Coordinates of C-alpha atoms in Angstrom, one line a residue:
M1 CA 24.7 -22.1 2.1
N2 CA 24.2 -24.0 4.8
L3 CA 20.6 -24.1 6.4
P4 CA 20.3 -25.2 9.8
G5 CA 18.8 -28.6 10.1
E6 CA 16.8 -27.0 13.1
I7 CA 14.9 -24.4 11.1
V8 CA 13.4 -27.6 8.5
R9 CA 12.1 -29.2 11.8
L10 CA 10.5 -26.1 13.0
V11 CA 9.0 -25.3 9.9
S12 CA 7.6 -28.8 9.6
D13 CA 6.3 -28.7 13.1
I14 CA 4.1 -25.9 12.2
T15 CA 2.5 -27.9 9.4
D16 CA 2.5 -30.8 11.6
G17 CA 0.5 -28.9 14.1
C18 CA 2.4 -29.4 16.8
L19 CA 4.7 -26.6 17.0
T20 CA 4.9 -25.3 21.2
G21 CA 5.2 -21.6 22.6
A22 CA 8.9 -22.0 23.2
N23 CA 9.4 -23.1 19.8
I24 CA 7.5 -20.3 18.1
D25 CA 9.7 -17.7 20.0
R26 CA 12.8 -20.1 18.6
L27 CA 11.5 -19.9 15.0
S28 CA 10.9 -16.1 15.1
V29 CA 14.6 -15.5 16.2
L30 CA 16.2 -18.0 13.4
L31 CA 13.9 -15.9 11.0
E32 CA 15.1 -12.5 12.1
E33 CA 18.9 -13.6 11.5
S34 CA 18.7 -15.7 8.3
D35 CA 17.6 -14.3 5.1
S36 CA 18.1 -18.1 3.7
A37 CA 16.1 -19.5 6.0
L38 CA 13.2 -16.9 5.6
R39 CA 13.5 -17.8 2.0
Y40 CA 13.0 -21.5 2.5
Y41 CA 10.2 -20.8 5.3
V42 CA 8.2 -18.9 2.8
E43 CA 8.5 -21.4 0.1
W44 CA 7.8 -24.4 2.3
M45 CA 4.6 -22.7 3.7
D46 CA 3.5 -21.7 -0.2
V47 CA 3.9 -25.7 -0.9
H48 CA 1.6 -26.5 2.2
A49 CA -0.6 -23.7 1.4
N50 CA -1.4 -24.7 -2.4
L51 CA -1.8 -28.4 -1.2
H52 CA -4.5 -27.2 1.0
Y53 CA -6.4 -25.2 -1.5
E54 CA -6.3 -28.3 -3.9
L55 CA -7.7 -30.1 -1.1
V56 CA -10.8 -27.7 -0.6
L57 CA -11.5 -27.6 -4.3
G58 CA -11.3 -31.6 -5.1
E59 CA -8.3 -31.4 -6.7
I60 CA -6.4 -33.8 -4.5
D61 CA -7.4 -37.5 -4.5
L62 CA -6.6 -38.7 -1.2
L63 CA -6.9 -42.6 -2.1
A64 CA -4.0 -42.1 -4.8
L65 CA -1.9 -40.1 -1.9
V66 CA 1.8 -42.0 -1.9
P67 CA 4.7 -40.9 0.1
R68 CA 6.8 -38.9 -2.7
P69 CA 10.3 -40.4 -3.4
R70 CA 13.4 -38.9 -1.3
A71 CA 14.8 -38.2 -4.8
A72 CA 11.9 -35.5 -5.5
R73 CA 14.0 -32.6 -3.9
P74 CA 11.7 -29.3 -3.9
E75 CA 12.6 -26.6 -5.8
F76 CA 13.4 -23.2 -3.9
S77 CA 12.9 -20.4 -6.5
G78 CA 16.3 -18.9 -5.5
A79 CA 16.6 -19.5 -2.0
A80 CA 19.2 -21.5 -0.8
A81 CA 18.1 -25.0 -0.4
P82 CA 19.2 -27.0 3.0
E83 CA 22.2 -29.1 2.9
G84 CA 23.1 -32.5 4.8
N85 CA 20.1 -35.3 4.8
W86 CA 17.4 -32.6 3.9
S87 CA 15.4 -35.7 2.1
G88 CA 15.3 -37.0 6.1
Q89 CA 13.9 -34.3 7.5
L90 CA 11.4 -33.1 5.0
D91 CA 10.2 -36.9 4.8
R92 CA 7.4 -37.0 7.3
T93 CA 5.9 -33.8 5.9
W94 CA 5.5 -35.1 2.6
R95 CA 3.9 -38.8 3.7
L96 CA 0.3 -37.8 4.2
R97 CA -0.9 -41.5 5.9
Q98 CA -4.7 -41.4 5.8
H99 CA -7.2 -39.4 5.2
R100 CA -8.1 -38.4 8.7
Q101 CA -5.1 -36.7 9.0
L102 CA -4.7 -34.7 5.8
L103 CA -8.5 -32.9 7.0
L104 CA -7.0 -32.3 10.5
L105 CA -3.4 -31.0 9.0
S106 CA -5.3 -28.7 6.3
G107 CA -7.0 -26.2 8.5
A108 CA -3.6 -25.9 10.4
I109 CA -1.9 -25.6 7.0
A110 CA -4.2 -22.6 6.1
A111 CA -3.7 -20.8 9.2
A112 CA -0.3 -21.1 9.6
F113 CA 0.6 -20.0 6.5
L114 CA -1.1 -16.7 7.3
V115 CA 0.7 -16.5 10.6
C116 CA 4.1 -17.2 8.4
F117 CA 3.4 -14.3 5.8
S118 CA 2.8 -12.1 8.7
A119 CA 6.1 -12.9 9.8
V120 CA 7.9 -12.1 6.4
L121 CA 6.1 -9.0 6.5
I122 CA 7.5 -8.2 10.0
R123 CA 10.9 -9.3 8.7
N124 CA 11.0 -6.5 5.9
N125 CA 10.5 -2.6 6.3
S126 CA 9.5 -2.4 2.8
L127 CA 7.0 -4.2 0.5
P128 CA 7.3 -5.1 -2.9
F129 CA 4.7 -2.5 -4.5
G130 CA 7.2 -2.2 -7.5
E131 CA 7.1 1.7 -7.7
G132 CA 10.9 1.9 -5.7
G133 CA 12.4 1.8 -2.2
Y134 CA 10.4 3.4 0.9
A135 CA 11.7 6.2 3.0
K136 CA 11.2 5.2 6.4
S137 CA 9.2 7.3 9.1
D138 CA 11.1 8.7 12.0
A139 CA 8.4 6.9 14.3
G140 CA 9.2 3.5 12.2
I141 CA 7.5 1.5 10.0
N142 CA 4.9 -1.5 10.6
P143 CA 3.9 -2.9 7.6
L144 CA 1.4 -5.5 9.4
R145 CA -2.1 -4.4 9.8
T146 CA -3.4 -4.1 13.3
F147 CA -6.5 -5.8 13.6
V148 CA -8.7 -5.2 16.0
E149 CA -10.4 -7.3 18.7
E150 CA -13.9 -8.8 17.1
P151 CA -16.2 -6.1 17.0
V152 CA -19.6 -6.6 19.0
A153 CA -21.4 -3.4 18.1
V154 CA -21.3 -0.4 15.9
L155 CA -21.8 3.1 17.1
A156 CA -24.5 3.8 14.7
S157 CA -25.3 7.5 15.9
A158 CA -24.3 10.3 18.3
V159 CA -25.4 13.8 19.4
D160 CA -23.2 16.2 20.8
A161 CA -21.3 13.2 22.2
E162 CA -18.1 13.6 24.2
W163 CA -16.1 10.8 25.4
E164 CA -13.5 10.0 28.0
G165 CA -10.3 8.5 26.7
A166 CA -7.3 9.2 24.6
K167 CA -9.3 7.5 21.2
P168 CA -13.2 8.3 21.6
P169 CA -15.3 6.0 19.4
K170 CA -16.4 7.8 16.1
E171 CA -19.8 7.6 14.5
G172 CA -20.3 4.5 12.4
A173 CA -17.1 3.0 13.8
A174 CA -17.2 -1.0 15.1
L175 CA -16.8 -1.2 18.7
G176 CA -15.1 -4.1 20.7
R177 CA -15.4 -5.5 23.9
G178 CA -14.7 -3.0 26.6
T179 CA -15.4 0.1 29.0
F180 CA -17.1 3.3 27.6
R181 CA -17.7 6.5 29.3
L182 CA -19.8 8.8 28.0
R183 CA -19.7 12.5 29.5
R184 CA -22.5 13.9 27.6
G185 CA -24.7 13.8 24.5
L186 CA -26.6 10.9 23.2
A187 CA -25.1 7.4 22.1
Q188 CA -27.2 4.9 20.0
I189 CA -25.5 1.8 19.9
E190 CA -26.4 -1.7 17.9
F191 CA -25.3 -4.8 18.4
L192 CA -24.3 -7.2 16.4
S193 CA -26.9 -9.6 17.6
G194 CA -29.6 -6.8 16.5
A195 CA -30.1 -5.4 19.9
N196 CA -30.2 -1.6 19.9
V197 CA -29.0 0.7 22.9
I198 CA -29.1 4.3 23.4
F199 CA -27.4 5.8 25.9
E200 CA -27.9 9.1 27.8
G201 CA -24.7 11.0 29.0
P202 CA -23.0 10.7 31.5
A203 CA -22.9 7.1 31.2
D204 CA -20.9 4.2 32.1
F205 CA -20.8 0.9 30.3
E206 CA -19.3 -2.1 29.3
L207 CA -20.1 -4.4 26.2
R208 CA -18.8 -7.8 26.6
D209 CA -20.3 -9.4 23.8
S210 CA -23.0 -9.2 21.3
M211 CA -25.5 -10.3 23.7
S212 CA -24.5 -8.8 26.8
M213 CA -23.5 -5.5 28.5
A214 CA -23.1 -4.0 32.2
C215 CA -24.6 -0.5 33.2
K216 CA -22.8 1.0 35.7
A217 CA -23.9 4.2 35.7
G218 CA -26.3 6.5 33.6
R219 CA -29.3 6.0 31.9
M220 CA -30.1 4.0 28.5
R221 CA -33.1 2.3 26.8
A222 CA -32.9 -1.1 25.2
Y223 CA -34.9 -2.4 22.1
V224 CA -34.8 -6.0 21.6
P225 CA -35.7 -7.7 18.4
N226 CA -37.1 -11.3 18.6
H227 CA -34.0 -12.8 17.0
A228 CA -31.9 -11.2 19.9
I229 CA -34.1 -12.6 22.7
G230 CA -31.8 -13.7 25.7
F231 CA -30.3 -9.9 25.5
V232 CA -28.2 -9.2 29.0
V233 CA -27.5 -5.7 31.0
E234 CA -26.5 -6.4 34.0
T235 CA -26.5 -3.8 37.0
P236 CA -24.5 -3.4 39.9
S237 CA -27.5 -5.4 41.8
R238 CA -29.7 -7.1 39.2
R239 CA -29.3 -8.8 35.6
V240 CA -31.7 -8.0 33.3
V241 CA -32.7 -11.3 30.9
D242 CA -34.7 -9.8 27.9
L243 CA -37.5 -11.8 27.3
G244 CA -38.6 -10.2 24.1
T245 CA -39.4 -6.6 24.8
E246 CA -38.4 -2.6 25.0
F247 CA -36.6 -1.6 28.6
A248 CA -34.8 1.0 30.3
V249 CA -32.5 1.0 32.8
S250 CA -31.0 4.1 35.1
V251 CA -28.2 3.5 37.6
R252 CA -27.5 6.6 40.2
G253 CA -25.0 6.1 42.6
D254 CA -26.0 2.7 44.6
E255 CA -29.6 3.1 43.2
S256 CA -31.0 0.9 40.4
E257 CA -34.0 1.4 38.3
I258 CA -35.3 -1.2 35.4
H259 CA -38.4 -0.3 33.6
V260 CA -40.0 -2.5 31.1
L261 CA -41.8 -0.4 28.4
D262 CA -42.8 -3.0 26.3
G263 CA -42.9 -7.1 26.1
Q264 CA -41.2 -8.9 29.6
V265 CA -37.7 -9.2 31.3
R266 CA -36.6 -11.2 33.8
L267 CA -34.8 -10.0 36.6
E268 CA -32.1 -12.2 38.5
G269 CA -30.2 -11.3 41.8
L270 CA -26.6 -10.6 41.4
L271 CA -25.6 -9.8 45.0
D272 CA -27.7 -12.1 46.8
A273 CA -28.0 -15.5 45.8
G274 CA -31.1 -16.2 47.4
V275 CA -33.1 -13.6 45.3
R276 CA -35.3 -15.7 43.4
P277 CA -35.5 -14.0 39.6
C278 CA -39.1 -12.5 39.0
V279 CA -40.5 -11.3 35.6
L280 CA -41.7 -7.5 34.7
K281 CA -44.2 -6.7 32.1
T282 CA -45.0 -3.7 30.1
G283 CA -46.0 -0.7 32.8
E284 CA -43.7 -2.4 35.2
G285 CA -40.9 -1.6 37.1
F286 CA -38.4 -2.6 39.8
R287 CA -36.0 -0.3 42.1
S288 CA -33.0 -1.9 44.0
D289 CA -30.0 -1.0 46.1
R290 CA -26.6 -2.1 44.9
T291 CA -25.5 -2.6 49.1
S292 CA -28.4 -4.3 50.3
G293 CA -29.5 -5.9 47.4
M294 CA -32.9 -5.6 48.3
G295 CA -35.6 -4.2 45.7
E296 CA -39.5 -3.0 45.5
T297 CA -41.6 -2.9 42.4
I298 CA -42.7 0.6 41.3
G299 CA -44.2 1.9 38.0
S300 CA -42.7 1.8 34.6
A301 CA -41.3 5.4 33.1
S302 CA -40.9 6.4 29.9
A303 CA -38.8 9.6 30.1
F304 CA -36.0 7.9 28.3
V305 CA -34.8 8.9 24.8
G306 CA -36.2 6.2 22.2
R307 CA -35.2 5.5 18.7
E308 CA -37.7 8.1 17.2
Q309 CA -36.7 10.6 19.4
M310 CA -33.1 9.8 18.9
A311 CA -33.5 9.7 15.1
R312 CA -34.7 12.9 15.3
L313 CA -32.3 15.0 17.2
S314 CA -29.4 13.1 14.8
H315 CA -31.0 14.4 11.8
E316 CA -31.6 18.0 13.5
A317 CA -27.7 18.0 14.7
S318 CA -26.7 16.9 11.3
A319 CA -28.2 19.7 9.5
L320 CA -26.6 22.2 12.3
R321 CA -23.2 20.6 10.9
Q322 CA -23.9 20.8 7.4
A323 CA -24.7 24.6 7.7
A324 CA -21.6 25.2 9.9
W325 CA -19.6 23.4 6.8
D326 CA -21.4 25.5 4.2
N327 CA -20.6 28.5 6.0
Y328 CA -17.1 27.7 6.6
H329 CA -16.4 26.1 3.1
K330 CA -17.3 29.4 1.6
E331 CA -14.8 31.4 3.3
L332 CA -12.6 28.6 2.9
A333 CA -12.8 29.1 -0.9
K334 CA -11.5 32.6 -1.3
D335 CA -7.9 31.3 -0.1
P336 CA -5.7 32.0 -2.7
T337 CA -3.5 28.9 -1.8
L338 CA -6.1 26.8 -2.3
L339 CA -5.9 25.3 -5.9
L340 CA -8.6 22.6 -5.8
D341 CA -11.6 23.0 -3.9
Y342 CA -14.3 19.6 -4.8
G343 CA -17.0 20.3 -2.2
F344 CA -19.2 18.1 -4.5
E345 CA -22.4 20.4 -3.7
G346 CA -25.1 21.9 -6.2
H347 CA -24.4 18.9 -8.6
E348 CA -27.7 16.8 -10.0
E349 CA -27.3 13.5 -11.3
W350 CA -26.9 13.7 -14.5
D351 CA -23.9 16.3 -13.9
R352 CA -20.9 14.2 -15.5
V353 CA -18.3 17.0 -14.2
V354 CA -17.1 18.4 -10.7
R355 CA -16.9 21.6 -10.2
N356 CA -14.0 23.7 -8.8
D357 CA -15.2 25.8 -5.8
G358 CA -12.2 27.6 -5.1
G359 CA -9.2 29.0 -6.1
P360 CA -7.1 30.8 -8.5
L361 CA -7.5 28.3 -11.3
G362 CA -11.3 28.1 -11.3
E363 CA -12.6 26.6 -13.7
Q364 CA -9.5 25.3 -15.3
L365 CA -9.8 22.2 -12.7
V366 CA -13.3 21.3 -13.4
G367 CA -12.7 17.3 -13.2
A368 CA -14.6 14.9 -15.8
I369 CA -16.5 12.3 -13.7
V370 CA -15.7 8.6 -15.5
G371 CA -18.1 5.8 -14.4
C372 CA -18.9 7.3 -10.7
R373 CA -22.2 7.7 -9.4
W374 CA -23.6 10.4 -7.3
T375 CA -24.5 9.3 -3.7
T376 CA -24.7 10.6 -0.4
G377 CA -22.2 12.2 1.5
R378 CA -21.1 12.2 5.3
W379 CA -24.8 14.2 6.5
P380 CA -28.0 12.8 4.9
W381 CA -28.0 16.1 2.4
K382 CA -24.4 16.4 1.4
R383 CA -23.2 14.9 -2.1
A384 CA -20.5 12.4 -2.7
L385 CA -19.4 10.1 -5.3
E386 CA -19.1 6.3 -5.3
F387 CA -16.3 4.9 -6.6
K388 CA -16.8 0.8 -6.9
R389 CA -16.0 -0.4 -10.6
T390 CA -12.3 -0.8 -11.7
S391 CA -13.1 2.1 -14.5
D392 CA -14.3 4.6 -11.9
R393 CA -12.4 8.2 -12.1
I394 CA -12.3 11.4 -11.7
R395 CA -10.0 13.0 -14.5
L396 CA -8.2 16.6 -14.6
N397 CA -5.3 18.5 -15.3
I398 CA -3.4 20.3 -13.1
P399 CA -1.0 22.9 -14.3
G400 CA 2.2 24.5 -12.7
E401 CA 5.0 23.0 -9.9
Y402 CA 5.0 23.4 -6.4
E403 CA 7.8 23.5 -3.5
S404 CA 4.9 22.6 -0.9
V405 CA 1.4 21.1 -1.3
T406 CA -1.1 19.6 1.4
F407 CA -3.5 17.2 0.2
V408 CA -7.2 16.8 2.3
C409 CA -10.0 14.3 1.8
W410 CA -12.7 13.1 3.4
L411 CA -13.8 9.6 2.4
R412 CA -15.7 6.6 3.4
I413 CA -13.6 3.2 3.1
E414 CA -15.6 0.5 1.8
G415 CA -12.8 -2.1 2.0
L416 CA -9.2 -2.6 2.4
D417 CA -9.7 -5.0 -0.8
R418 CA -6.6 -3.4 -2.8
W419 CA -3.3 -3.8 -2.6
L420 CA -3.0 0.1 -3.0
S421 CA -6.0 2.5 -3.1
S422 CA -5.6 5.5 -5.1
I423 CA -6.9 8.8 -3.8
V424 CA -5.0 11.2 -5.7
L425 CA -2.4 9.9 -8.4
T426 CA -0.6 11.7 -11.5
D427 CA -0.8 9.0 -14.6
G428 CA 2.4 8.0 -14.6
H429 CA 5.3 8.5 -12.1
D430 CA 7.7 11.0 -13.5
L431 CA 10.3 13.3 -11.3
G432 CA 8.4 15.6 -9.2
E433 CA 5.0 13.5 -9.8
P434 CA 3.2 12.5 -6.6
H435 CA 1.2 9.3 -5.7
W436 CA -1.2 9.9 -2.9
Q437 CA -2.7 6.0 -1.7
F438 CA -3.2 3.9 1.0
T439 CA -2.4 0.0 1.4
E440 CA -4.6 -2.9 2.6
T441 CA -2.8 -3.2 5.6
G442 CA -4.1 0.4 6.6
Q443 CA -1.0 2.2 5.7
L444 CA -1.0 6.0 4.4
L445 CA 1.6 6.4 1.6
L446 CA 2.7 9.3 -0.1
G447 CA 5.2 8.6 -3.1
I448 CA 7.2 11.1 -4.6
K449 CA 9.7 10.6 -7.8
A450 CA 12.6 12.7 -7.1
T451 CA 15.3 9.8 -8.4
D452 CA 15.4 7.0 -10.3
V453 CA 13.3 5.4 -7.7
S454 CA 10.3 6.5 -6.1
E455 CA 10.5 7.9 -2.5
D456 CA 7.7 6.7 -0.5
Y457 CA 6.7 8.2 3.0
L458 CA 4.7 5.2 4.5
T459 CA 2.7 5.2 7.8
P460 CA 2.3 2.2 10.2
S461 CA -1.2 0.8 10.1
V462 CA -3.4 3.4 10.6
L463 CA -6.6 2.5 9.3
H464 CA -8.3 -0.5 10.6
I465 CA -11.4 -2.6 10.0
S466 CA -13.2 -0.5 12.8
D467 CA -12.7 2.2 10.0
V468 CA -14.4 0.7 7.1
G469 CA -17.8 2.3 6.5
R470 CA -17.3 5.7 8.2
W471 CA -16.2 8.9 7.5
I472 CA -12.4 9.7 8.2
Q473 CA -10.5 12.8 7.1
L474 CA -7.0 12.1 5.6
A475 CA -4.6 15.0 5.0
C476 CA -0.8 14.9 3.9
V477 CA 1.6 17.7 4.2
Y478 CA 4.5 17.9 1.9
D479 CA 6.7 20.7 3.0
G480 CA 9.5 21.5 0.7
A481 CA 10.5 24.7 2.4
G482 CA 10.4 22.7 6.0
G483 CA 12.3 19.4 4.4
R484 CA 9.2 17.3 6.1
V485 CA 6.2 14.9 4.9
T486 CA 3.4 14.7 7.3
H487 CA 0.5 12.3 7.6
F488 CA -2.9 12.9 9.3
V489 CA -6.1 11.0 10.1
D490 CA -9.0 13.1 11.6
G491 CA -7.1 15.9 12.1
Q492 CA -4.0 14.3 14.2
P493 CA -0.7 13.8 12.7
V494 CA -0.1 10.2 12.7
A495 CA 3.7 10.0 11.3
S496 CA 6.3 12.7 10.2
H497 CA 9.5 11.9 7.8
Q498 CA 12.4 14.1 6.6
I499 CA 12.3 14.1 3.0
Q500 CA 15.1 12.6 1.2
N501 CA 15.9 14.6 -1.9
K502 CA 13.6 17.8 -2.3
I503 CA 12.0 18.7 -5.6
R504 CA 9.2 20.5 -6.9
L505 CA 6.1 18.8 -7.6
R506 CA 4.3 18.6 -10.8
F507 CA 0.8 17.0 -11.3
G508 CA -0.1 17.5 -14.9
S509 CA -2.6 14.7 -16.2
T510 CA -4.4 13.4 -12.7
Q511 CA -6.5 10.9 -11.6
I512 CA -8.4 11.1 -8.3
G513 CA -9.7 7.5 -7.0
N514 CA -7.8 5.4 -9.7
W515 CA -5.0 5.4 -11.6
A516 CA -3.8 5.0 -15.1
S517 CA -1.2 2.4 -15.1
E518 CA 0.6 2.4 -18.9
G519 CA 3.9 1.1 -18.3
F520 CA 3.3 -0.4 -14.8
K521 CA 2.8 -3.8 -14.6
D522 CA 2.8 -4.3 -10.6
H523 CA -0.4 -4.1 -8.7
S524 CA -1.9 -1.8 -11.7
V525 CA -5.6 -2.4 -10.3
R526 CA -5.8 0.4 -7.7
T527 CA -9.4 1.6 -7.6
L528 CA -11.0 3.1 -4.6
N529 CA -13.7 1.2 -3.0
G530 CA -15.6 4.0 -1.3
R531 CA -16.9 7.4 -1.3
I532 CA -15.4 11.1 -1.4
D533 CA -17.2 14.1 -0.6
E534 CA -14.5 16.4 -0.2
L535 CA -11.3 17.1 -1.6
L536 CA -9.0 19.9 -1.5
L537 CA -5.4 20.7 -2.8
F538 CA -3.3 23.6 -1.3
D539 CA 0.1 25.1 -3.1
R540 CA 1.7 25.5 0.7
A541 CA 1.9 23.5 3.4
L542 CA -1.0 23.9 6.1
T543 CA 0.1 23.4 9.8
E544 CA -0.9 20.8 12.0
D545 CA -3.3 23.6 13.6
E546 CA -5.1 24.3 10.1
V547 CA -5.4 20.8 9.6
N548 CA -7.1 19.8 12.9
E549 CA -9.6 22.9 12.2
L550 CA -10.6 22.0 8.8
Y551 CA -11.4 18.6 10.2
E552 CA -13.5 20.3 13.3
Q553 CA -15.2 21.9 11.0
G554 CA -16.2 19.0 8.8
R555 CA -16.8 16.3 11.5
L556 CA -20.3 14.6 11.9

């Protein structure tokens, strides 16, 4: 099969670090159109990635580098090799003439390989997990992880917080640059620099980077430790530059106030270049007007929510949330369709079983803990199990066959570091047996063995780096009667699929947070890296409203 010389040239340009924007677009088109070009692309970039890796390890002797002979044609592992004057086309990428060139190229090679591998994933709508083909979502499949912009802060805690926008920030989530509007409640934001800011709603503010922000409206109090000295807060009329302090800002309409609670700050003008900077010290304050830029020194005020008060309010709010969940959970346990109800409450450190709190099967579904350690759940007093080691898991046996089931799980993911991470999986993967898990690209996956291959219902990338370390509710509904599989994140549907081949589900020997990979060689390590503090299994298809209610009752 002919491989266009243009492909060879463009791939070579990548490794030489000279591929232009227009040629990047052209290369993308060629890779979309030709499977043989794509295979060549992958093989060639793999060679260069390995060269970079060996260089870093010191396994390449720079002084001994010589041009490879033209007769040394590379192997392509089944891919169609380029025909024609292939040796001349590849020659310049084999020859590393001098040490400096090689060092410069090595970084570009590594980066290029990551880009190239991403293109491979784009080209293929299914990934080689080794469990069968993928049933595509009606909304389409995006196998690439959606990387968020580099975070500048974390939403450390919130009390009765209500945000504007379709995707409000969640407690524990990383925050990138951008504008946020807090309608009501309190929000404590910890910048990556170490600065700690508490906002009182309503507030309108912008995060710019880890050392600067703007307060456009509302009240805030900032604590800045020594290693974050220089932290900047801009109001509509002044720039506040921290000099090692704790200070507060209030912006109401055209008027801004700055109060120094401890230490000192430097005020700089924004509207009037002629305004000279001044320093405010402990107990001093400053009021200025947006329209004129003029200002006056005033006394300081202390009626701003501080860290100690915020911690107390957050603690009280958590206690109320858990009490409400406890009451709701007791009522939920009476549902006769609730097969499995692991609330993880009422256990001691030495307990090596998980009690089933509801459903008709009761003690029959008590789970055996293997390796996992007890830890803190989504509230300070709630229990959870931690899954870290490759041996950690819960084992149980679920009898019966079911036309429809609903999985619901509250978990805290500590890393997207496995190709597949287990939530609930049967030991094997025989007819009717489900595998519920998620991928390293943040996709939720329900695999059902309905024929001789697995039918895998995969979402787009719905879990992101910003979700690592925060409590999330995941749910999956297999509606055999309605013929659909629907995935949920935090009570909201994220993907829906038509069931390809209906089959009654059965579990038998089952594991939570891990998988016994007997007979399976591909991706056998599927240990969950994280915590679980609630797991429910219903023998019916819950509605969207019911899944959302479970989230609202159990959220932080």
